[in-house]
mmCIF file of C-alpha atoms in Angstrom:
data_model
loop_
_atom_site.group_PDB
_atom_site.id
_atom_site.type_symbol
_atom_site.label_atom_id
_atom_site.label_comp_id
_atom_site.label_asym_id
_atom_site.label_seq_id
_atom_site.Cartn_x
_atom_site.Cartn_y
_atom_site.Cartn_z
ATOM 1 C CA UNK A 1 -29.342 -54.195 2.234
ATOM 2 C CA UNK A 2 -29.953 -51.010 4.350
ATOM 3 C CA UNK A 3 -27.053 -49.161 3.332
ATOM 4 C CA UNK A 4 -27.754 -49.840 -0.107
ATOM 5 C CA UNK A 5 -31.285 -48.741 -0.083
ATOM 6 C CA UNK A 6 -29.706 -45.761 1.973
ATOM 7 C CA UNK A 7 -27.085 -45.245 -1.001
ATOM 8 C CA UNK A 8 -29.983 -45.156 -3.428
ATOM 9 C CA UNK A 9 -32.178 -42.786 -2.103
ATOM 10 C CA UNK A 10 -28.992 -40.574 -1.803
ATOM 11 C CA UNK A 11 -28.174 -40.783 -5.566
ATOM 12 C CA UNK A 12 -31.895 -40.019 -5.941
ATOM 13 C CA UNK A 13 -32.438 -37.025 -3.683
ATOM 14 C CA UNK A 14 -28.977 -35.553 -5.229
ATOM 15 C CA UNK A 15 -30.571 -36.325 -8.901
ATOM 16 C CA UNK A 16 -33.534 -34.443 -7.919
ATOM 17 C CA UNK A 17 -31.468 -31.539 -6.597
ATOM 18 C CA UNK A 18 -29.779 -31.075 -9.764
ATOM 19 C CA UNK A 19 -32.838 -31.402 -12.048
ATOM 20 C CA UNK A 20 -34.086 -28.820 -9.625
ATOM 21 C CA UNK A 21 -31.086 -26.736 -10.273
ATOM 22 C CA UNK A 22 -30.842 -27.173 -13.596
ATOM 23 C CA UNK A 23 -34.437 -26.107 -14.803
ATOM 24 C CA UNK A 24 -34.348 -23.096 -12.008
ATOM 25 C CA UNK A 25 -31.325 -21.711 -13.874
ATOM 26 C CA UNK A 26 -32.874 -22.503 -17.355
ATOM 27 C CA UNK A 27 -36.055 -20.091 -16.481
ATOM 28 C CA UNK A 28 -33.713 -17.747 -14.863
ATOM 29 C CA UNK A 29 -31.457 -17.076 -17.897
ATOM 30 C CA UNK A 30 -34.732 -17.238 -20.517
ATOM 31 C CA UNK A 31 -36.405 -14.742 -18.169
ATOM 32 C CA UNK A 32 -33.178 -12.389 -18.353
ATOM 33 C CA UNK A 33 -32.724 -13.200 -22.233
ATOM 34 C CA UNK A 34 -35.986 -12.076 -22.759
ATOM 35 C CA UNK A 35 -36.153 -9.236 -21.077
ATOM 36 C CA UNK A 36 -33.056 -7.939 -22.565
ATOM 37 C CA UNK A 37 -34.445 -7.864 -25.804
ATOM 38 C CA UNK A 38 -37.833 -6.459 -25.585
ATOM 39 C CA UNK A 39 -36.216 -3.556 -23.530
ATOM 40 C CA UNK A 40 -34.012 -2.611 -26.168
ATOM 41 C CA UNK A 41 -36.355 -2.870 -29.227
ATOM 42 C CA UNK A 42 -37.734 0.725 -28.451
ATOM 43 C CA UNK A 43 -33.914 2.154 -28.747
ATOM 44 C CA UNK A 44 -33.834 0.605 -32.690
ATOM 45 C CA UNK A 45 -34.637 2.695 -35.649
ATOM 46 C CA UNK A 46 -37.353 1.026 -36.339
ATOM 47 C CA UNK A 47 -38.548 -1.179 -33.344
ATOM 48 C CA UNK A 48 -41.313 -3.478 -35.359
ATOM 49 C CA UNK A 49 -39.109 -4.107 -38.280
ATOM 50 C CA UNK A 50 -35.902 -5.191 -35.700
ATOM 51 C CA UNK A 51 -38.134 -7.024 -33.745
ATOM 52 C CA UNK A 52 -39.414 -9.355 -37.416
ATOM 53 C CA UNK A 53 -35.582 -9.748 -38.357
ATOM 54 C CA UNK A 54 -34.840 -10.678 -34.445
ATOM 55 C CA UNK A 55 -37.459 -13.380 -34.610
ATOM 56 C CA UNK A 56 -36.161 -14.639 -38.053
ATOM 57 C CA UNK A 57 -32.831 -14.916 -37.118
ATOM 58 C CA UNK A 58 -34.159 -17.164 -33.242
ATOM 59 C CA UNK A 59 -36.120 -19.515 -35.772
ATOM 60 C CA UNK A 60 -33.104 -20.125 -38.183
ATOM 61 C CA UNK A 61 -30.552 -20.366 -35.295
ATOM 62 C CA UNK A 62 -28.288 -17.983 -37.315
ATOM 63 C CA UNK A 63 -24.835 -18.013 -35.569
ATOM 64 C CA UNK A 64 -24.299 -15.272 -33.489
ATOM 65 C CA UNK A 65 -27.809 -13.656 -33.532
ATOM 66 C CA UNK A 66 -27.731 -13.236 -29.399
ATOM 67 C CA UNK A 67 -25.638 -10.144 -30.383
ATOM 68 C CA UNK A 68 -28.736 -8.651 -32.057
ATOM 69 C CA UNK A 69 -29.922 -7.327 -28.355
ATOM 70 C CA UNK A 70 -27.694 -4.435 -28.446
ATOM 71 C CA UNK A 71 -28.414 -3.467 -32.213
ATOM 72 C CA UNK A 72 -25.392 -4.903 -33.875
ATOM 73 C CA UNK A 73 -24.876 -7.990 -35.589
ATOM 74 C CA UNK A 74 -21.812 -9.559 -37.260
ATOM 75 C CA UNK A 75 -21.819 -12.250 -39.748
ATOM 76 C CA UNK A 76 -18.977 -14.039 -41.909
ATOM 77 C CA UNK A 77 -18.641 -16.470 -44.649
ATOM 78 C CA UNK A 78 -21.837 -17.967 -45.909
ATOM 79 C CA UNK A 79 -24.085 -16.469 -44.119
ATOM 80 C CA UNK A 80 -23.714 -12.883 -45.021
ATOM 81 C CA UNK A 81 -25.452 -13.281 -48.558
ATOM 82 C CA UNK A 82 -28.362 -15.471 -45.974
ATOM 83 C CA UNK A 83 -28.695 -11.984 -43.838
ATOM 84 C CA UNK A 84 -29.108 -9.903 -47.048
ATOM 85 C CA UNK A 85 -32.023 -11.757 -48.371
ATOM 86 C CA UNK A 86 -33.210 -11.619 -44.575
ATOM 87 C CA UNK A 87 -33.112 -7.663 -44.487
ATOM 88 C CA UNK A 88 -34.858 -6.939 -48.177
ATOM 89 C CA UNK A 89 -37.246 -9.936 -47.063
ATOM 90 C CA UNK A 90 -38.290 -8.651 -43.853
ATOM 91 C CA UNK A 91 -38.868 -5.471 -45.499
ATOM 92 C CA UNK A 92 -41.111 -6.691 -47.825
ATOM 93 C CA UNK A 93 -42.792 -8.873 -45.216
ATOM 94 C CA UNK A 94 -43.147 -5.908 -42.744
ATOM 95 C CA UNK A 95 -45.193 -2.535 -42.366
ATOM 96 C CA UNK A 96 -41.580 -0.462 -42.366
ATOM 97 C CA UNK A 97 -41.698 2.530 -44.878
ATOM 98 C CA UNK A 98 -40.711 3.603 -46.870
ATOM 99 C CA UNK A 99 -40.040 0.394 -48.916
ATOM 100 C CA UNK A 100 -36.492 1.633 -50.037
ATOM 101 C CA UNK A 101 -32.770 0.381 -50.292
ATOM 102 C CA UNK A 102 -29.845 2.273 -51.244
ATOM 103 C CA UNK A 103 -27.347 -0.090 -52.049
ATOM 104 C CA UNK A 104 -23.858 1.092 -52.653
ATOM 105 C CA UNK A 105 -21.128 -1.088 -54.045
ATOM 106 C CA UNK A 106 -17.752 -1.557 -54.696
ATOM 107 C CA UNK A 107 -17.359 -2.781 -57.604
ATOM 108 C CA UNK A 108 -13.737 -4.455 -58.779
ATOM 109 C CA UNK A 109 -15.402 -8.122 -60.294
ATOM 110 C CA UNK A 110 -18.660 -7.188 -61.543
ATOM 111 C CA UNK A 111 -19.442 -10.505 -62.446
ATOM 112 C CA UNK A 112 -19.618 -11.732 -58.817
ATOM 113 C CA UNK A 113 -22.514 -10.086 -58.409
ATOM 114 C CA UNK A 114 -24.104 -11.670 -61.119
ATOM 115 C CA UNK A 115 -23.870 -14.926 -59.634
ATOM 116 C CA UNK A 116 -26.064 -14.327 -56.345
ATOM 117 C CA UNK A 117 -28.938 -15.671 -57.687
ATOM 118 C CA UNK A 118 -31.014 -15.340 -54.292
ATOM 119 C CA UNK A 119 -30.021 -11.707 -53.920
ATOM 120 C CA UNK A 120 -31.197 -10.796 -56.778
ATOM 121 C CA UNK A 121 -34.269 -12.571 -56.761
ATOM 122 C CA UNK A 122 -35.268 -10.778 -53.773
ATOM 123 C CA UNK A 123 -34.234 -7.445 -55.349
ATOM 124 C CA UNK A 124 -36.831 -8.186 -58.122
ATOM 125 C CA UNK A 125 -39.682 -8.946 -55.362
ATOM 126 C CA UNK A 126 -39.139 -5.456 -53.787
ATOM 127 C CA UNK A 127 -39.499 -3.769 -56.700
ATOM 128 C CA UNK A 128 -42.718 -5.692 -57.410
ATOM 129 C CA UNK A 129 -43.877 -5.080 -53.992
ATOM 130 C CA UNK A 130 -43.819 -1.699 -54.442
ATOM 131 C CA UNK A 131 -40.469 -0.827 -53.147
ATOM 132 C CA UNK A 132 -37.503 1.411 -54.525
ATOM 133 C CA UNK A 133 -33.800 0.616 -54.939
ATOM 134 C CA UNK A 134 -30.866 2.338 -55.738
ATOM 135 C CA UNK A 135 -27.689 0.839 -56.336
ATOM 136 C CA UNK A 136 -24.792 2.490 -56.806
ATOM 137 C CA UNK A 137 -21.727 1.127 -58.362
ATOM 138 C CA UNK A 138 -17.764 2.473 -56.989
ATOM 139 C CA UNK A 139 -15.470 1.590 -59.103
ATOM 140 C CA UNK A 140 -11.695 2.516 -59.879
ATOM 141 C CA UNK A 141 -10.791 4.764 -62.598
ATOM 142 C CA UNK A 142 -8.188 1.933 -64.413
ATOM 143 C CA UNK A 143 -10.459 -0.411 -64.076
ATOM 144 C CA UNK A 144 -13.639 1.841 -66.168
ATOM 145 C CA UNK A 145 -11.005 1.855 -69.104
ATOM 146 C CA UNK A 146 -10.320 -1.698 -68.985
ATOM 147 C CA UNK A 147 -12.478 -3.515 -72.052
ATOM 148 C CA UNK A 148 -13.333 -6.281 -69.864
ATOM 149 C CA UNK A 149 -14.111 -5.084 -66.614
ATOM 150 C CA UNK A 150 -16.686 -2.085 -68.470
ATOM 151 C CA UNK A 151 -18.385 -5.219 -70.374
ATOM 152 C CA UNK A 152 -18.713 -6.937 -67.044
ATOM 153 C CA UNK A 153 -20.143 -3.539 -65.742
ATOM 154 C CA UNK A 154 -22.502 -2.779 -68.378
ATOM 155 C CA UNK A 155 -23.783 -6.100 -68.108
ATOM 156 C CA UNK A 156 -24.596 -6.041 -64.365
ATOM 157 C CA UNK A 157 -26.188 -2.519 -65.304
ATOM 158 C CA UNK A 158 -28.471 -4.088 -68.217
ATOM 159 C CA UNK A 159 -29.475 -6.680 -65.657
ATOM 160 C CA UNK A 160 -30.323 -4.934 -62.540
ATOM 161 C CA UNK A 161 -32.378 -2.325 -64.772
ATOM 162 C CA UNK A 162 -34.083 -5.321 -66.083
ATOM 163 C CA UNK A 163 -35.327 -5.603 -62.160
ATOM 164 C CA UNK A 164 -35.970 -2.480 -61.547
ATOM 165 C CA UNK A 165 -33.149 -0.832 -59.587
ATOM 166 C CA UNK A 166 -32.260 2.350 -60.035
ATOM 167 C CA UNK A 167 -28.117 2.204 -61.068
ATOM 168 C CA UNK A 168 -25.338 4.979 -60.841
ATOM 169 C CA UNK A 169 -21.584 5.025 -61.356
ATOM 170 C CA UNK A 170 -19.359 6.699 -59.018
ATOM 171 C CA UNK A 171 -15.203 7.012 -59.299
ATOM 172 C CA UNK A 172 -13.670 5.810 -56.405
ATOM 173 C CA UNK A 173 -10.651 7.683 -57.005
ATOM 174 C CA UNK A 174 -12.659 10.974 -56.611
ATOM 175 C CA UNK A 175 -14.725 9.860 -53.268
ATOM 176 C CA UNK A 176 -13.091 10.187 -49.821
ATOM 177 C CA UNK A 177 -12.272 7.253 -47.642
ATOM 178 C CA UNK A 178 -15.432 7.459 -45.847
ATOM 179 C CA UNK A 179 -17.638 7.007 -49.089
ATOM 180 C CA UNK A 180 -15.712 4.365 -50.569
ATOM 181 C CA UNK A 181 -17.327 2.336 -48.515
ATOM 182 C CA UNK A 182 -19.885 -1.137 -48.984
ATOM 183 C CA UNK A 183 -22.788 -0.604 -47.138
ATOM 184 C CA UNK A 184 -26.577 -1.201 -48.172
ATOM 185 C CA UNK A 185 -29.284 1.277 -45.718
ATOM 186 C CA UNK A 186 -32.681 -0.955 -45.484
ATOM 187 C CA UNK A 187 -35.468 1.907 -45.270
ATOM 188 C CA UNK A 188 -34.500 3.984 -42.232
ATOM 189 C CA UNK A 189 -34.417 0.431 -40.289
ATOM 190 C CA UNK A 190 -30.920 -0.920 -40.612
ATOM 191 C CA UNK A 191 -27.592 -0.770 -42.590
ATOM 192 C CA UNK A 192 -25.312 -3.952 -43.630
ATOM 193 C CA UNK A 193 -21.853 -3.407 -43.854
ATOM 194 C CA UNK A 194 -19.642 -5.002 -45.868
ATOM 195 C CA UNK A 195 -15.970 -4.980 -43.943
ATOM 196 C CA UNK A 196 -14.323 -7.726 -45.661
ATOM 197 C CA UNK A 197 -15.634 -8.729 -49.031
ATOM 198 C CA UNK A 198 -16.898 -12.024 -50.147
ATOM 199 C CA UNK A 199 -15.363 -14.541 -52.631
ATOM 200 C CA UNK A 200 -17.468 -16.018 -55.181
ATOM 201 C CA UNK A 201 -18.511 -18.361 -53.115
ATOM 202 C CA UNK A 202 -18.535 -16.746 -50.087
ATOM 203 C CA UNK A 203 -16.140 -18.969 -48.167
ATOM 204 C CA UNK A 204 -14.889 -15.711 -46.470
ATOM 205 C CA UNK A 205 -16.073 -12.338 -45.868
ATOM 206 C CA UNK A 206 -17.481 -10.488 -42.862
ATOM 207 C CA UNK A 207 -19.906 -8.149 -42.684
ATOM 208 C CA UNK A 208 -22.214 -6.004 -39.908
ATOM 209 C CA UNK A 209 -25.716 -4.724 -39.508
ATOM 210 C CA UNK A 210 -26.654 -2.172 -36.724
ATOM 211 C CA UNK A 211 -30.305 -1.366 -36.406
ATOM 212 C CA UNK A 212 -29.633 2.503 -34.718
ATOM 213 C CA UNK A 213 -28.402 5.174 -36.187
ATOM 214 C CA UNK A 214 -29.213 4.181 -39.445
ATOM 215 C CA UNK A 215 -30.261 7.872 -40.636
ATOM 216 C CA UNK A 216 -26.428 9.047 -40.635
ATOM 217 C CA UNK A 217 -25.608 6.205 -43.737
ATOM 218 C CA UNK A 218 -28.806 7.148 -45.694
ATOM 219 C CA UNK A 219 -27.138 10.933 -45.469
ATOM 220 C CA UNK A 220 -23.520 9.185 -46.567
ATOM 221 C CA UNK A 221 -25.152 7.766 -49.770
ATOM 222 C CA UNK A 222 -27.583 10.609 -50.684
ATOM 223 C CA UNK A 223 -24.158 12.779 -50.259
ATOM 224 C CA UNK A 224 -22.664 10.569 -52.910
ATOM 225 C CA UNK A 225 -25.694 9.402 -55.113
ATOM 226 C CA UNK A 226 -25.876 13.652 -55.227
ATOM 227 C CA UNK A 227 -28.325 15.978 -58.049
ATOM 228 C CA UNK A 228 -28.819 17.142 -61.414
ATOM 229 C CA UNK A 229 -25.813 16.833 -64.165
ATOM 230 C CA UNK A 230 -22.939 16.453 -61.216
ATOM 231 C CA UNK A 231 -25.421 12.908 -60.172
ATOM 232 C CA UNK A 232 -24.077 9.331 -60.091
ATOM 233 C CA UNK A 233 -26.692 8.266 -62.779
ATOM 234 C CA UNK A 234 -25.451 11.309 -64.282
ATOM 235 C CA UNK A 235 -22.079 9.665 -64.139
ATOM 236 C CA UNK A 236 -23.232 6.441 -65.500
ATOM 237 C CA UNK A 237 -25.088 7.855 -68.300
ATOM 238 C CA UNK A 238 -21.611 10.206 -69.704
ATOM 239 C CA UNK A 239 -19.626 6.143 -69.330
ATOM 240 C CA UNK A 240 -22.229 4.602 -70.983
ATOM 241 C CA UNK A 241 -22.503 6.954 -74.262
ATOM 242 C CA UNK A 242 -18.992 6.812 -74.566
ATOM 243 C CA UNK A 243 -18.316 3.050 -74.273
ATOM 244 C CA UNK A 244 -21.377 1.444 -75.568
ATOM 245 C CA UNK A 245 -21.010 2.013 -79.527
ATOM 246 C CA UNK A 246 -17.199 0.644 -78.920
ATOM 247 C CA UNK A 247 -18.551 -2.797 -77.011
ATOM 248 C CA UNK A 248 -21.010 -3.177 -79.584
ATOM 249 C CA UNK A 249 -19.395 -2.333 -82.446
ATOM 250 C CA UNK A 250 -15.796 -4.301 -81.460
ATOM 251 C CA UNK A 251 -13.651 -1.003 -81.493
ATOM 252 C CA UNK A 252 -12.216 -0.328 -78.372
ATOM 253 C CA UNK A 253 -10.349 2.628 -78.138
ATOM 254 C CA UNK A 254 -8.846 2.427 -74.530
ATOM 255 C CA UNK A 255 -7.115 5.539 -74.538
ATOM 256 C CA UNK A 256 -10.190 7.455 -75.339
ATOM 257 C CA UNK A 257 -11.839 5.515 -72.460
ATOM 258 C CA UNK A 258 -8.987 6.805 -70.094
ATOM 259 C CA UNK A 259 -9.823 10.509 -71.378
ATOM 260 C CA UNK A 260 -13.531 10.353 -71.347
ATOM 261 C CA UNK A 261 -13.219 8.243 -67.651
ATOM 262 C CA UNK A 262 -10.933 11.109 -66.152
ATOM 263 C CA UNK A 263 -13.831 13.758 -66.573
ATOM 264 C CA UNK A 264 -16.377 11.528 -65.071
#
């Protein structure tokens, strides 16, 4: 009986040891994991609007998010089109100004975009909040002179106007490799980064957001978006007068696309 009782309180002093343990090294990583991210809010573009999407992305549990500490955050699959409604959310939600996206987009299946219902739901609450966005639309020469793809196009134009974005046309075969690039700039507070693009249903695709630096994109797209009659809307004005009358009136003359598309 005595060297069982002496075998129990053994099991139960080394329980208590490792309970011990355990919850010592809990508060010891939670202290450190804290601490790590309020010191590097300050070193974000915009510390209060980085510290709401931080928060956001602890409460859903988003995979990944403990990257966030550092400023840089990748997502795949699914859960990029979750982070983009995130970032025009939080902007929305937050005190960040100005209230302004610049969106730019390349574009070879315009009617993907159509089908992200949430995304552009959230677009359309910006805009009534106040905010400002401009999307820009990259797409290759071929493709503008293609019947299909420029009714697909014009379509996605008709219905983002309808929200209130700001649209512009830009040929990728004229921008260099560092413009033709996928990349939305959230108010001066982060960029996303498309690197791999999403399916339809976004079973793949990967994407970034850094929350520094974000100044140097908003220069990339301003650089592109550019002024007067050499602009991107400028751009997607000269497409539109030329292929609108043929898509309504069922005469498409593609090789008078292809000229009028080579001077854009």
């Amino acid at each position: 009986m005595a060297e069982k009782s002496l075998l129990k309180d053994v099991l139960l002093a080394a329980e208590t040891v490792l309970l011990l343990l355990m919850v010592a090294n809990h508060m010891w990583l939670r202290r450190i994991y804290i601490q790590l991210r309020r010191a590097n809010d300050r070193h974000m573009s915009d510390a209060q609007y980085f510290a709401l999407v931080r928060e956001q992305l602890e409460r859903e549990l988003m995979a990944g998010f403990g990257e966030i500490a550092d400023g840089h955050l990748q997502v795949y699959a699914s859960e990029v089109p979750r982070l983009s409604v995130l970032l025009y959310q939080a902007l929305i939600d937050s005190g960040t100004e100005p209230k302004r996206v610049l969106a730019a987009d390349l574009t070879t299946s315009p009617d993907l975009l159509t089908q992200r219902r949430e995304y552009l739901a959230v677009n359309r609450r910006l805009v009534e909040a106040g905010g400002t966005i401009q999307r820009l639309f990259i797409c290759w020469q071929d493709d503008l002179a293609r019947e299909d793809f420029a009714r697909s196009l014009l379509e996605l134009v008709d219905h983002h106007r309808s929200l209130g974005v700001q649209c512009a046309l830009a040929v990728r075969d004229r921008l260099r490799a560092d413009q033709a690039v996928d990349f939305v700039v959230v108010s001066k507070a982060a960029v996303l980064l498309e690197e791999e693009q999403g399916d339809a249903d976004y079973r793949r695709g990967r994407s970034s957001v850094y929350f520094k630096h974000v100044e140097r994109w908003a220069g990339r797209f301003e650089s592109i978006w550019g002024h007067g009659s050499d602009s991107a809307p400028f751009v997607l004005q000269s497409y539109e007068t030329t292929v609108r009358p043929m898509l309504n009136g069922g005469a498409w003359d593609e090789a008078a696309v292809r000229e009028a598309a080579a001077r854009l």
